[in-house]
Amino acid sequence: MASKRFVYFVTLSILLVFSLIFYTTSEITTKWPVSNIQSSSLFSITKSSTTVISSHSLSNQTRRFALFSSSIHSKLRSYIFYAPIAAGAWQRLGYEVIVVFTGDFTDRSNASKSPQLNLSRAFLKRLGVHTIDFQCDMSYSTKMSQLVRLFGGFFSDTIVQDNDYILTTDSDIIPMQSLEYELVEGTHGFIYNAFCCGSFQRRNKTYDMYPMSHICLKKYIWRDMFLESIQRKELLDAKISSLNMTLLSDQAPFSFETVNAYTRYEFGKLYDSNMTKGDAAWYMDQVYSSMLINDYFQNHPNMKIDKRSKTSKRLDPHLPVIMWESQRLPSYGDAHLIHDEVFDSYQFVQFRKLLFFLFNYSLANDFVFYYKQFSLVLNDRPEDH
């Protein structure tokens, strides 16, 4: 019985992926513009009247990448489901997108062959998104999905050049207003909602805490923050015989070994501990990135990073249903999405309004079709409201 069920799901997955690939419209198969995305008929852009950036924007003069990651082993399948939708939302604002899937991609892993992952990949491919499979043990996959965002400076030049910008984000955060994510002349990047999180003590220093959503810096700065870090200096001075020195060079690969070398050294046993949402391990990425940014810009006083307050409202899952009405959506700067509750058809009715606010009718309907396909291959779909 189990083998028959497995064959059934594999067959269904193949059919659904092929239907997603070949179910196209003339608009979708057209390459989406990068520097002039706002003129594209694929998106509807609503600018906030409350967001003001006084300096000249550089956003149309350089490439910007939004980077987020999802574990293929997560019990919450919404992270994988949202990947194409979040990617489309960033493309709507003129960003290219890099999605990193973390986990075990070897033959022994069923997760790498899951129907849900295949559907997400197929849609991301249609959108022209860069996807990277980040190999690590299942036990580290969630941890890596957070930490890899710090290591975008080690991406291949075939994807990102040194002077391109990389913005860190999450797959369940949807940007809605373009002005909040524009680059400003005379700066080397920006931190969004920079004053949200107070400060912390570590290494006998006080550090400002910055949120991972969002930090936008040039690729070379993301890399140089590690190369000029106190952690790297101490690792080099320690002369650890078992450590591959390539991992500490500017040629280090974007890999588990590189992340492991830097992060285990800084956090010790915490790095290898079982991670639970909200515990100390959960915030390693935020703590580490804040340390690197504070130290780097302290050592480079002539460089300037634009620290921005969050001035717009967030569309949160806990808000009353009436707040998700179409006419209210233009007043929000971003949206924080519900998790697997979205697979309750009643909840999706509310989420559907956001799709039609963000995207044109054709693309929004494609996402609705994608939702229906994804729901069909879920093992544990929530009961309808």
PDB file of C-alpha atoms in Angstrom, residues 51-254:
ATOM      1  CA  THR A  51       7.763  57.346   2.429  1.00  0.00           C
ATOM      2  CA  VAL A  52      10.212  60.078   1.446  1.00  0.00           C
ATOM      3  CA  ILE A  53      13.835  59.614   0.403  1.00  0.00           C
ATOM      4  CA  SER A  54      15.331  63.066  -0.127  1.00  0.00           C
ATOM      5  CA  SER A  55      18.586  62.142  -1.857  1.00  0.00           C
ATOM      6  CA  HIS A  56      18.907  60.992  -5.447  1.00  0.00           C
ATOM      7  CA  SER A  57      18.108  57.338  -5.979  1.00  0.00           C
ATOM      8  CA  LEU A  58      20.700  55.056  -7.551  1.00  0.00           C
ATOM      9  CA  SER A  59      18.285  52.168  -8.008  1.00  0.00           C
ATOM     10  CA  ASN A  60      18.071  52.476 -11.797  1.00  0.00           C
ATOM     11  CA  GLN A  61      21.846  52.647 -12.179  1.00  0.00           C
ATOM     12  CA  THR A  62      22.962  49.380 -10.608  1.00  0.00           C
ATOM     13  CA  ARG A  63      21.886  45.790 -10.128  1.00  0.00           C
ATOM     14  CA  ARG A  64      20.178  44.810  -6.883  1.00  0.00           C
ATOM     15  CA  PHE A  65      19.553  41.272  -5.669  1.00  0.00           C
ATOM     16  CA  ALA A  66      17.110  40.163  -2.984  1.00  0.00           C
ATOM     17  CA  LEU A  67      18.409  37.056  -1.179  1.00  0.00           C
ATOM     18  CA  PHE A  68      16.375  34.653   0.918  1.00  0.00           C
ATOM     19  CA  SER A  69      16.544  30.978   1.797  1.00  0.00           C
ATOM     20  CA  SER A  70      14.317  28.055   2.767  1.00  0.00           C
ATOM     21  CA  SER A  71      15.048  24.657   4.273  1.00  0.00           C
ATOM     22  CA  ILE A  72      13.755  21.765   2.169  1.00  0.00           C
ATOM     23  CA  HIS A  73      13.213  19.777   5.383  1.00  0.00           C
ATOM     24  CA  SER A  74      11.016  22.305   7.185  1.00  0.00           C
ATOM     25  CA  LYS A  75       7.684  20.944   8.380  1.00  0.00           C
ATOM     26  CA  LEU A  76       6.222  24.314   7.432  1.00  0.00           C
ATOM     27  CA  ARG A  77       5.787  23.919   3.680  1.00  0.00           C
ATOM     28  CA  SER A  78       4.667  27.530   3.305  1.00  0.00           C
ATOM     29  CA  TYR A  79       8.308  28.691   3.220  1.00  0.00           C
ATOM     30  CA  ILE A  80       8.862  26.766   0.000  1.00  0.00           C
ATOM     31  CA  PHE A  81       5.413  27.679  -1.309  1.00  0.00           C
ATOM     32  CA  TYR A  82       5.968  31.411  -0.836  1.00  0.00           C
ATOM     33  CA  ALA A  83       9.360  31.431  -2.608  1.00  0.00           C
ATOM     34  CA  PRO A  84       8.046  32.276  -6.127  1.00  0.00           C
ATOM     35  CA  ILE A  85       5.543  34.797  -4.743  1.00  0.00           C
ATOM     36  CA  ALA A  86       8.176  36.600  -2.667  1.00  0.00           C
ATOM     37  CA  ALA A  87      10.509  36.504  -5.671  1.00  0.00           C
ATOM     38  CA  GLY A  88       7.858  38.071  -7.908  1.00  0.00           C
ATOM     39  CA  ALA A  89       7.225  40.768  -5.300  1.00  0.00           C
ATOM     40  CA  TRP A  90      10.912  41.758  -5.295  1.00  0.00           C
ATOM     41  CA  GLN A  91      11.114  41.636  -9.093  1.00  0.00           C
ATOM     42  CA  ARG A  92       8.139  43.996  -9.093  1.00  0.00           C
ATOM     43  CA  LEU A  93      10.385  46.540  -7.326  1.00  0.00           C
ATOM     44  CA  GLY A  94      13.312  46.134  -9.716  1.00  0.00           C
ATOM     45  CA  TYR A  95      15.344  43.549  -7.790  1.00  0.00           C
ATOM     46  CA  GLU A  96      16.724  40.365  -9.224  1.00  0.00           C
ATOM     47  CA  VAL A  97      16.285  37.436  -6.850  1.00  0.00           C
ATOM     48  CA  ILE A  98      18.449  34.629  -5.468  1.00  0.00           C
ATOM     49  CA  VAL A  99      16.726  31.780  -3.621  1.00  0.00           C
ATOM     50  CA  VAL A 100      18.889  29.317  -1.669  1.00  0.00           C
ATOM     51  CA  PHE A 101      17.385  25.949  -0.770  1.00  0.00           C
ATOM     52  CA  THR A 102      19.259  24.354   2.135  1.00  0.00           C
ATOM     53  CA  GLY A 103      19.325  20.674   3.057  1.00  0.00           C
ATOM     54  CA  ASP A 104      20.412  17.222   2.011  1.00  0.00           C
ATOM     55  CA  PHE A 105      20.317  16.903  -1.787  1.00  0.00           C
ATOM     56  CA  THR A 106      21.986  13.496  -1.929  1.00  0.00           C
ATOM     57  CA  ASP A 107      20.236  10.358  -3.164  1.00  0.00           C
ATOM     58  CA  ARG A 108      19.330   9.361   0.381  1.00  0.00           C
ATOM     59  CA  SER A 109      17.132  12.433   0.845  1.00  0.00           C
ATOM     60  CA  ASN A 110      13.455  12.225  -0.076  1.00  0.00           C
ATOM     61  CA  ALA A 111      12.985  15.927   0.716  1.00  0.00           C
ATOM     62  CA  SER A 112      15.026  16.953  -2.328  1.00  0.00           C
ATOM     63  CA  LYS A 113      12.545  15.087  -4.530  1.00  0.00           C
ATOM     64  CA  SER A 114       9.353  16.344  -2.884  1.00  0.00           C
ATOM     65  CA  PRO A 115       6.479  17.390  -5.156  1.00  0.00           C
ATOM     66  CA  GLN A 116       6.200  20.719  -3.339  1.00  0.00           C
ATOM     67  CA  LEU A 117       9.857  21.579  -3.948  1.00  0.00           C
ATOM     68  CA  ASN A 118       9.555  20.589  -7.607  1.00  0.00           C
ATOM     69  CA  LEU A 119       6.568  22.889  -8.077  1.00  0.00           C
ATOM     70  CA  SER A 120       8.322  25.796  -6.393  1.00  0.00           C
ATOM     71  CA  ARG A 121      11.431  25.267  -8.513  1.00  0.00           C
ATOM     72  CA  ALA A 122       9.380  25.155 -11.703  1.00  0.00           C
ATOM     73  CA  PHE A 123       7.724  28.499 -10.998  1.00  0.00           C
ATOM     74  CA  LEU A 124      11.001  30.107  -9.902  1.00  0.00           C
ATOM     75  CA  LYS A 125      12.554  28.971 -13.176  1.00  0.00           C
ATOM     76  CA  ARG A 126       9.738  30.593 -15.140  1.00  0.00           C
ATOM     77  CA  LEU A 127      10.351  33.843 -13.273  1.00  0.00           C
ATOM     78  CA  GLY A 128      14.061  33.765 -14.111  1.00  0.00           C
ATOM     79  CA  VAL A 129      15.139  33.501 -10.470  1.00  0.00           C
ATOM     80  CA  HIS A 130      18.625  32.290  -9.544  1.00  0.00           C
ATOM     81  CA  THR A 131      18.284  29.166  -7.383  1.00  0.00           C
ATOM     82  CA  ILE A 132      21.112  27.512  -5.435  1.00  0.00           C
ATOM     83  CA  ASP A 133      21.054  24.113  -3.730  1.00  0.00           C
ATOM     84  CA  PHE A 134      23.087  24.431  -0.541  1.00  0.00           C
ATOM     85  CA  GLN A 135      24.187  20.980   0.612  1.00  0.00           C
ATOM     86  CA  CYS A 136      24.184  20.316   4.340  1.00  0.00           C
ATOM     87  CA  ASP A 137      22.955  17.703   6.769  1.00  0.00           C
ATOM     88  CA  MET A 138      19.240  17.795   7.515  1.00  0.00           C
ATOM     89  CA  SER A 139      19.960  18.697  11.147  1.00  0.00           C
ATOM     90  CA  TYR A 140      21.610  21.964  10.030  1.00  0.00           C
ATOM     91  CA  SER A 141      19.214  22.905   7.233  1.00  0.00           C
ATOM     92  CA  THR A 142      17.046  25.407   9.143  1.00  0.00           C
ATOM     93  CA  LYS A 143      20.091  26.974  10.764  1.00  0.00           C
ATOM     94  CA  MET A 144      21.772  27.279   7.376  1.00  0.00           C
ATOM     95  CA  SER A 145      18.665  28.819   5.810  1.00  0.00           C
ATOM     96  CA  GLN A 146      19.209  31.751   8.166  1.00  0.00           C
ATOM     97  CA  LEU A 147      23.006  31.953   8.173  1.00  0.00           C
ATOM     98  CA  VAL A 148      23.681  31.660   4.430  1.00  0.00           C
ATOM     99  CA  ARG A 149      22.291  35.160   3.917  1.00  0.00           C
ATOM    100  CA  LEU A 150      25.424  36.583   5.551  1.00  0.00           C
ATOM    101  CA  PHE A 151      27.663  34.873   3.002  1.00  0.00           C
ATOM    102  CA  GLY A 152      26.374  36.374  -0.250  1.00  0.00           C
ATOM    103  CA  GLY A 153      29.780  37.983  -0.705  1.00  0.00           C
ATOM    104  CA  PHE A 154      31.063  34.531  -1.698  1.00  0.00           C
ATOM    105  CA  PHE A 155      28.572  34.044  -4.534  1.00  0.00           C
ATOM    106  CA  SER A 156      30.082  33.292  -7.919  1.00  0.00           C
ATOM    107  CA  ASP A 157      30.788  36.281 -10.154  1.00  0.00           C
ATOM    108  CA  THR A 158      28.634  34.582 -12.763  1.00  0.00           C
ATOM    109  CA  ILE A 159      25.612  35.528 -10.638  1.00  0.00           C
ATOM    110  CA  VAL A 160      26.612  38.673  -8.733  1.00  0.00           C
ATOM    111  CA  GLN A 161      29.421  41.154  -9.442  1.00  0.00           C
ATOM    112  CA  ASP A 162      31.349  42.903  -6.675  1.00  0.00           C
ATOM    113  CA  ASN A 163      29.571  46.244  -7.120  1.00  0.00           C
ATOM    114  CA  ASP A 164      26.086  44.737  -7.257  1.00  0.00           C
ATOM    115  CA  TYR A 165      23.956  45.076  -4.131  1.00  0.00           C
ATOM    116  CA  ILE A 166      22.623  42.126  -2.118  1.00  0.00           C
ATOM    117  CA  LEU A 167      19.624  42.649   0.172  1.00  0.00           C
ATOM    118  CA  THR A 168      18.786  40.081   2.842  1.00  0.00           C
ATOM    119  CA  THR A 169      15.147  39.170   3.364  1.00  0.00           C
ATOM    120  CA  ASP A 170      12.758  36.334   4.290  1.00  0.00           C
ATOM    121  CA  SER A 171      10.436  34.246   2.147  1.00  0.00           C
ATOM    122  CA  ASP A 172       7.444  35.247   4.298  1.00  0.00           C
ATOM    123  CA  ILE A 173       8.058  39.001   4.014  1.00  0.00           C
ATOM    124  CA  ILE A 174       6.453  40.659   0.990  1.00  0.00           C
ATOM    125  CA  PRO A 175       7.592  44.189   0.028  1.00  0.00           C
ATOM    126  CA  MET A 176       4.743  46.396  -1.167  1.00  0.00           C
ATOM    127  CA  GLN A 177       6.132  49.943  -1.574  1.00  0.00           C
ATOM    128  CA  SER A 178       9.058  50.546  -3.929  1.00  0.00           C
ATOM    129  CA  LEU A 179      10.464  53.736  -2.366  1.00  0.00           C
ATOM    130  CA  GLU A 180      11.345  51.996   0.880  1.00  0.00           C
ATOM    131  CA  TYR A 181      13.945  49.814  -0.860  1.00  0.00           C
ATOM    132  CA  GLU A 182      15.673  52.354  -3.079  1.00  0.00           C
ATOM    133  CA  LEU A 183      19.383  53.095  -2.886  1.00  0.00           C
ATOM    134  CA  VAL A 184      20.529  56.585  -1.977  1.00  0.00           C
ATOM    135  CA  GLU A 185      23.422  58.477  -3.534  1.00  0.00           C
ATOM    136  CA  GLY A 186      26.432  58.955  -1.276  1.00  0.00           C
ATOM    137  CA  THR A 187      25.848  55.792   0.744  1.00  0.00           C
ATOM    138  CA  HIS A 188      27.198  52.239   0.578  1.00  0.00           C
ATOM    139  CA  GLY A 189      23.851  50.582   1.231  1.00  0.00           C
ATOM    140  CA  PHE A 190      21.079  50.684   3.799  1.00  0.00           C
ATOM    141  CA  ILE A 191      19.605  48.936   6.818  1.00  0.00           C
ATOM    142  CA  TYR A 192      15.820  48.884   6.905  1.00  0.00           C
ATOM    143  CA  ASN A 193      14.114  49.325  10.277  1.00  0.00           C
ATOM    144  CA  ALA A 194      17.590  49.873  11.713  1.00  0.00           C
ATOM    145  CA  PHE A 195      16.457  51.155  15.120  1.00  0.00           C
ATOM    146  CA  CYS A 196      14.099  48.316  15.994  1.00  0.00           C
ATOM    147  CA  CYS A 197      16.200  46.053  18.123  1.00  0.00           C
ATOM    148  CA  GLY A 198      18.317  47.916  20.664  1.00  0.00           C
ATOM    149  CA  SER A 199      21.836  46.707  21.437  1.00  0.00           C
ATOM    150  CA  PHE A 200      23.699  43.734  22.909  1.00  0.00           C
ATOM    151  CA  GLN A 201      26.983  42.910  24.605  1.00  0.00           C
ATOM    152  CA  ARG A 202      29.523  40.514  23.115  1.00  0.00           C
ATOM    153  CA  ARG A 203      33.323  40.304  23.107  1.00  0.00           C
ATOM    154  CA  ASN A 204      33.405  43.084  25.729  1.00  0.00           C
ATOM    155  CA  LYS A 205      31.773  45.482  23.284  1.00  0.00           C
ATOM    156  CA  THR A 206      28.337  46.978  22.797  1.00  0.00           C
ATOM    157  CA  TYR A 207      26.827  46.368  19.370  1.00  0.00           C
ATOM    158  CA  ASP A 208      23.747  47.846  17.740  1.00  0.00           C
ATOM    159  CA  MET A 209      21.380  45.031  16.744  1.00  0.00           C
ATOM    160  CA  TYR A 210      20.083  45.103  13.180  1.00  0.00           C
ATOM    161  CA  PRO A 211      17.280  42.988  11.683  1.00  0.00           C
ATOM    162  CA  MET A 212      18.032  40.614   8.797  1.00  0.00           C
ATOM    163  CA  SER A 213      15.039  42.034   6.934  1.00  0.00           C
ATOM    164  CA  HIS A 214      16.586  44.046   5.500  1.00  0.00           C
ATOM    165  CA  ILE A 215      20.305  44.747   5.081  1.00  0.00           C
ATOM    166  CA  CYS A 216      21.427  45.926   1.633  1.00  0.00           C
ATOM    167  CA  LEU A 217      25.165  46.137   0.886  1.00  0.00           C
ATOM    168  CA  LYS A 218      27.447  45.686  -2.096  1.00  0.00           C
ATOM    169  CA  LYS A 219      28.687  42.166  -2.631  1.00  0.00           C
ATOM    170  CA  TYR A 220      32.318  43.084  -1.946  1.00  0.00           C
ATOM    171  CA  ILE A 221      31.337  44.598   1.414  1.00  0.00           C
ATOM    172  CA  TRP A 222      29.525  41.400   2.459  1.00  0.00           C
ATOM    173  CA  ARG A 223      32.746  39.505   1.649  1.00  0.00           C
ATOM    174  CA  ASP A 224      35.180  42.033   3.134  1.00  0.00           C
ATOM    175  CA  MET A 225      33.276  42.106   6.419  1.00  0.00           C
ATOM    176  CA  PHE A 226      34.436  38.515   6.918  1.00  0.00           C
ATOM    177  CA  LEU A 227      37.915  38.978   5.460  1.00  0.00           C
ATOM    178  CA  GLU A 228      38.596  41.944   7.783  1.00  0.00           C
ATOM    179  CA  SER A 229      36.823  40.448  10.807  1.00  0.00           C
ATOM    180  CA  ILE A 230      38.353  39.724  14.194  1.00  0.00           C
ATOM    181  CA  GLN A 231      37.080  36.151  13.838  1.00  0.00           C
ATOM    182  CA  ARG A 232      39.158  35.566  10.709  1.00  0.00           C
ATOM    183  CA  LYS A 233      42.247  37.150  12.276  1.00  0.00           C
ATOM    184  CA  GLU A 234      41.951  34.878  15.303  1.00  0.00           C
ATOM    185  CA  LEU A 235      41.435  31.810  13.120  1.00  0.00           C
ATOM    186  CA  LEU A 236      44.544  32.641  11.094  1.00  0.00           C
ATOM    187  CA  ASP A 237      46.588  33.277  14.239  1.00  0.00           C
ATOM    188  CA  ALA A 238      45.416  29.973  15.731  1.00  0.00           C
ATOM    189  CA  LYS A 239      46.902  28.040  12.772  1.00  0.00           C
ATOM    190  CA  ILE A 240      44.429  25.175  13.117  1.00  0.00           C
ATOM    191  CA  SER A 241      45.950  22.313  11.147  1.00  0.00           C
ATOM    192  CA  SER A 242      42.602  20.713  10.305  1.00  0.00           C
ATOM    193  CA  LEU A 243      41.188  23.943   8.847  1.00  0.00           C
ATOM    194  CA  ASN A 244      41.322  24.410   5.094  1.00  0.00           C
ATOM    195  CA  MET A 245      42.842  27.876   4.672  1.00  0.00           C
ATOM    196  CA  THR A 246      40.943  28.382   1.403  1.00  0.00           C
ATOM    197  CA  LEU A 247      37.828  28.805   3.524  1.00  0.00           C
ATOM    198  CA  LEU A 248      39.384  31.956   5.011  1.00  0.00           C
ATOM    199  CA  SER A 249      40.464  33.436   1.675  1.00  0.00           C
ATOM    200  CA  ASP A 250      38.670  35.706  -0.764  1.00  0.00           C
ATOM    201  CA  GLN A 251      38.234  32.596  -2.940  1.00  0.00           C
ATOM    202  CA  ALA A 252      36.201  30.725  -0.345  1.00  0.00           C
ATOM    203  CA  PRO A 253      33.252  28.871  -1.862  1.00  0.00           C
ATOM    204  CA  PHE A 254      29.643  29.568  -0.980  1.00  0.00           C
TER     205      PHE A 254
END
